Amino acid sequence: MSHSHGAGAHGHAGAAHRWRLRVALVLIGGFFVVELITGLLTGSLALLSDAGHMAADVVTLAAALSATHLAARPSTDGRRTFGNYRLEVFAALLAVLIMLGVAAGVLIGGLSRLGREVHVETGPMLVVGLLGLVVNLVVLFLLRGGAEESLNLKGAYLEVLADTLGSVGVVLAAVLIRLTGATVIDTAVALAVGGFVAVRAVLLAREVLTVLGQAAPAGIDPQRVQADLAAIEGVADVHDLHLWTLTSGMEVASVHLVVKDAQDPHPVLDAARDLLRSRHGIVHATVQTEPTDHYGCLEVGW
């Protein structure tokens, strides 16, 4: 008998929260147009930087939503034996690149403004900043429910979080400029937001690269897993243990178990799969049982 991992989307975390992405995309996309126009009319770099964040949000949310749909489709040519689930991780990587690009643009624009006097219309800037803050808080509330379960949604969540901080910066800058008349505050806020976005992008990049680098899933200790498997009755040795994350919520394992002489391998196989599922949260595991006189694995050079 055989089975495939390419069809169906019930196993990955992103599919369960697809509706959150749809609503968030509509809200952010609509307000982006309003903020961009207002930023151009008022001359506020803080407002334009926030509009840039929203543009990044739109792209990031659209990519994240598309990834949840494409991940559910089976491989048409049969070559993607794990299906398209990794697309969600690549969507998170796209979010990283967009965040870094926005941060770089804001920082360059802010530094070029230093020492120059600029005129900023604080009235429209304040109104749009407040409206943008409300929209971002609503979207944050929507995405927060799936950010801990899906790396894809976490990328979108962090992008919107950065935009929320930008909206706070816009409101703060508008109020301070009205009180003091110092338009340099607009530039300072834009630089602070740009720095924050860059830091969040780097932190998310570390998580994405951990998955793409096939590292053991966070919270799972390979040595502990190997020791638990070795403690199963009838197991003489454990080798070739591999643990990795396919996409958020889908941890995978493969391992070879050497079974003691006269030991029925079937109970060992069942015990190993139950242990991996119940103790370590690994639902999909490929377990190979071998007799003690099997030496084929020693012939593999890596």
XYZ file of C-alpha atoms in Angstrom:
302
model
C 0.000 0.000 0.000
C 1.103 3.602 -0.560
C -0.045 7.077 0.368
C 0.794 10.618 -0.592
C 1.408 13.852 1.294
C 0.599 16.084 -1.644
C -3.182 16.318 -1.323
C -5.299 17.997 1.267
C -4.571 20.949 3.476
C -5.926 19.805 6.782
C -2.536 19.163 8.348
C -0.931 22.589 8.086
C -1.763 25.425 10.440
C -2.169 28.144 7.812
C -5.317 26.663 6.258
C -7.269 26.944 9.515
C -6.666 30.702 9.647
C -7.186 31.558 5.979
C -10.264 33.668 6.744
C -8.155 35.925 8.969
C -5.859 36.698 6.052
C -8.779 37.484 3.740
C -10.328 40.034 6.106
C -6.936 41.557 6.922
C -6.077 41.972 3.234
C -9.321 43.846 2.504
C -8.878 46.214 5.463
C -5.190 46.956 4.885
C -5.526 47.255 1.102
C -8.351 49.760 1.356
C -6.632 51.993 3.873
C -3.285 51.911 2.055
C -4.744 54.051 -0.750
C -6.060 56.617 1.739
C -2.757 56.866 3.597
C -0.625 57.120 0.472
C -2.657 60.009 -0.936
C -2.669 61.824 2.403
C 1.069 61.340 2.839
C 1.776 62.868 -0.556
C -0.515 65.834 0.127
C 0.836 66.575 3.633
C 4.540 65.971 2.913
C 4.937 63.793 6.008
C 7.757 61.239 5.776
C 6.374 59.432 8.822
C 3.015 59.084 7.066
C 4.638 58.016 3.794
C 6.795 55.477 5.645
C 3.639 54.107 7.257
C 2.007 53.952 3.818
C 5.076 52.054 2.634
C 4.573 49.603 5.480
C 0.954 49.178 4.447
C 2.006 48.519 0.855
C 4.327 45.849 2.219
C 1.427 44.542 4.299
C -0.741 44.201 1.200
C 1.930 42.207 -0.655
C 2.749 40.103 2.400
C -0.888 39.293 3.175
C -1.634 38.481 -0.467
C 1.384 36.169 -0.628
C 0.464 34.525 2.665
C -3.127 33.967 1.541
C -2.001 32.587 -1.825
C 0.428 30.240 -0.083
C -2.334 28.716 2.066
C -4.320 27.957 -1.090
C -1.394 26.617 -3.109
C -0.174 24.488 -0.205
C -3.462 22.596 -0.360
C -2.951 21.570 -3.967
C -1.330 18.241 -4.793
C 1.788 18.112 -6.914
C 0.707 17.777 -10.530
C 3.891 16.104 -11.742
C 4.393 13.830 -8.742
C 7.866 15.217 -8.060
C 6.936 17.212 -4.957
C 6.468 14.198 -2.717
C 5.654 16.376 0.295
C 3.191 18.486 -1.673
C 3.437 22.295 -1.730
C 3.403 22.940 2.011
C 6.800 24.664 1.955
C 5.257 27.538 -0.014
C 4.038 28.961 3.294
C 7.609 29.155 4.561
C 8.695 30.928 1.373
C 5.812 33.392 1.874
C 7.268 34.170 5.307
C 10.658 34.669 3.671
C 9.054 37.114 1.230
C 7.676 39.023 4.225
C 11.232 39.275 5.581
C 12.570 40.680 2.319
C 9.721 43.198 2.057
C 10.224 44.347 5.644
C 13.952 44.810 5.053
C 13.268 46.746 1.849
C 10.784 49.054 3.558
C 13.151 49.599 6.485
C 16.021 50.459 4.150
C 13.878 52.904 2.179
C 12.633 54.684 5.293
C 16.106 54.898 6.835
C 17.637 56.289 3.630
C 14.813 58.795 3.239
C 15.080 59.878 6.857
C 18.847 60.324 6.779
C 18.624 62.389 3.587
C 16.176 64.755 5.325
C 18.385 65.443 8.326
C 19.418 69.111 8.475
C 16.687 70.191 6.036
C 13.598 72.166 6.984
C 10.389 70.599 5.654
C 6.737 71.609 5.851
C 4.333 69.066 7.303
C 0.516 69.373 7.396
C -0.215 67.953 10.838
C -4.045 68.060 10.705
C -4.651 65.433 7.981
C -1.560 63.605 9.207
C -3.110 63.175 12.674
C -6.527 62.098 11.397
C -5.137 59.505 8.983
C -2.639 58.300 11.570
C -5.450 57.635 14.055
C -7.582 55.863 11.455
C -4.586 53.777 10.387
C -3.931 52.832 13.993
C -7.499 51.584 14.391
C -7.295 49.521 11.181
C -3.946 48.012 12.184
C -5.165 47.106 15.676
C -8.178 45.302 14.207
C -5.944 43.361 11.802
C -3.468 42.558 14.592
C -6.302 41.114 16.651
C -7.343 38.969 13.684
C -3.864 37.634 12.913
C -2.764 37.109 16.501
C -4.922 33.991 16.752
C -2.833 32.189 14.135
C 0.602 33.804 14.552
C 1.765 31.264 17.154
C 0.693 28.303 15.024
C 1.819 29.291 11.532
C 5.138 30.793 10.450
C 3.345 32.135 7.400
C 0.812 34.024 9.535
C 3.562 35.099 11.909
C 5.333 36.835 9.038
C 2.131 38.692 8.162
C 1.481 39.471 11.840
C 4.931 40.959 12.374
C 4.619 43.050 9.231
C 1.315 44.496 10.469
C 2.809 44.950 13.950
C 5.548 47.087 12.425
C 2.906 49.072 10.578
C 0.968 49.552 13.817
C 4.062 51.024 15.411
C 4.344 53.278 12.375
C 0.797 54.514 12.923
C 1.601 55.239 16.561
C 4.669 57.140 15.369
C 2.587 59.159 12.900
C 0.115 60.198 15.626
C 2.919 61.013 18.059
C 4.822 63.025 15.452
C 1.695 64.980 14.441
C 0.921 65.926 18.047
C 4.509 66.922 18.877
C 4.923 68.952 15.700
C 1.684 70.831 16.424
C 2.926 71.577 19.945
C 6.538 72.466 19.147
C 6.674 73.264 15.438
C 9.801 71.087 15.138
C 9.340 69.149 11.895
C 12.527 67.185 12.586
C 10.316 65.041 14.838
C 8.676 63.626 11.715
C 12.069 62.447 10.463
C 13.107 61.089 13.861
C 9.930 59.013 14.157
C 10.399 57.640 10.642
C 13.983 56.584 11.472
C 12.877 54.898 14.709
C 10.163 52.934 12.939
C 12.571 51.921 10.169
C 15.029 50.569 12.746
C 12.302 48.593 14.515
C 11.113 47.020 11.265
C 14.666 45.948 10.401
C 15.129 44.231 13.766
C 11.816 42.351 13.516
C 12.699 41.245 9.988
C 16.011 39.783 11.132
C 14.336 37.861 13.969
C 11.741 36.378 11.618
C 14.481 35.535 9.099
C 16.206 33.407 11.741
C 13.058 31.318 12.182
C 12.532 30.943 8.440
C 16.131 29.893 7.828
C 15.906 27.389 10.683
C 13.058 25.650 8.850
C 14.683 25.868 5.420
C 17.962 24.623 6.914
C 16.206 21.422 8.086
C 17.099 22.046 11.742
C 15.255 20.119 14.444
C 11.907 21.746 15.325
C 11.901 24.211 18.195
C 11.023 22.513 21.462
C 12.134 19.053 20.331
C 15.469 17.742 21.641
C 16.950 15.168 19.217
C 19.006 13.553 22.003
C 15.914 13.144 24.157
C 14.001 11.635 21.244
C 16.816 9.176 20.563
C 17.014 8.181 24.249
C 13.244 7.645 24.438
C 13.298 5.436 21.339
C 16.253 3.448 22.674
C 14.312 2.764 25.869
C 11.509 0.969 23.993
C 11.401 -2.713 24.879
C 13.040 -4.812 22.188
C 15.165 -2.005 20.679
C 18.906 -2.760 20.477
C 20.064 0.439 18.729
C 18.806 3.715 17.265
C 20.489 5.454 14.344
C 19.808 7.742 11.367
C 17.394 9.870 13.383
C 16.271 12.957 11.441
C 13.851 15.610 12.692
C 12.645 18.624 10.727
C 9.707 20.944 10.087
C 7.929 20.775 6.749
C 5.788 23.829 7.467
C 4.241 25.303 10.598
C 2.398 22.619 12.538
C 3.883 19.757 10.499
C 6.908 18.174 12.173
C 8.456 15.140 10.489
C 10.796 12.370 11.663
C 12.609 9.411 10.160
C 14.618 6.855 12.130
C 16.095 3.358 11.968
C 15.533 0.997 14.910
C 17.599 -2.170 15.311
C 15.360 -4.833 16.844
C 16.765 -7.488 19.199
C 16.903 -11.098 18.042
C 13.622 -13.018 18.391
C 11.761 -9.728 18.898
C 8.634 -9.196 16.796
C 9.243 -5.841 15.047
C 5.541 -4.967 14.819
C 5.055 -4.001 18.498
C 8.318 -2.019 18.368
C 7.093 -0.091 15.346
C 3.752 0.708 17.007
C 5.433 1.740 20.263
C 7.849 4.057 18.424
C 5.115 5.791 16.475
C 2.951 6.210 19.592
C 5.900 7.624 21.519
C 6.789 10.145 18.834
C 3.183 11.281 18.565
C 2.250 11.489 22.267
C 5.539 12.592 23.854
C 7.081 14.748 21.125
C 4.126 15.858 18.986
C 5.447 14.270 15.781
C 2.500 12.856 13.862
C 4.277 11.883 10.655
C 7.200 9.535 11.271
C 8.898 7.027 8.996
C 10.292 4.237 11.192
C 12.462 1.500 9.696
C 13.081 -1.625 11.764
C 16.187 -3.733 11.131
C 17.567 -7.033 12.443
C 20.821 -7.001 14.393
C 22.757 -8.569 11.513
C 21.755 -5.856 9.029
C 24.738 -3.742 7.914
C 23.338 -1.889 4.910
C 23.230 1.457 6.755
C 26.969 1.311 7.390
C 27.549 1.440 3.645
C 26.031 4.909 3.345
C 28.752 7.547 3.346
C 26.692 10.441 4.738
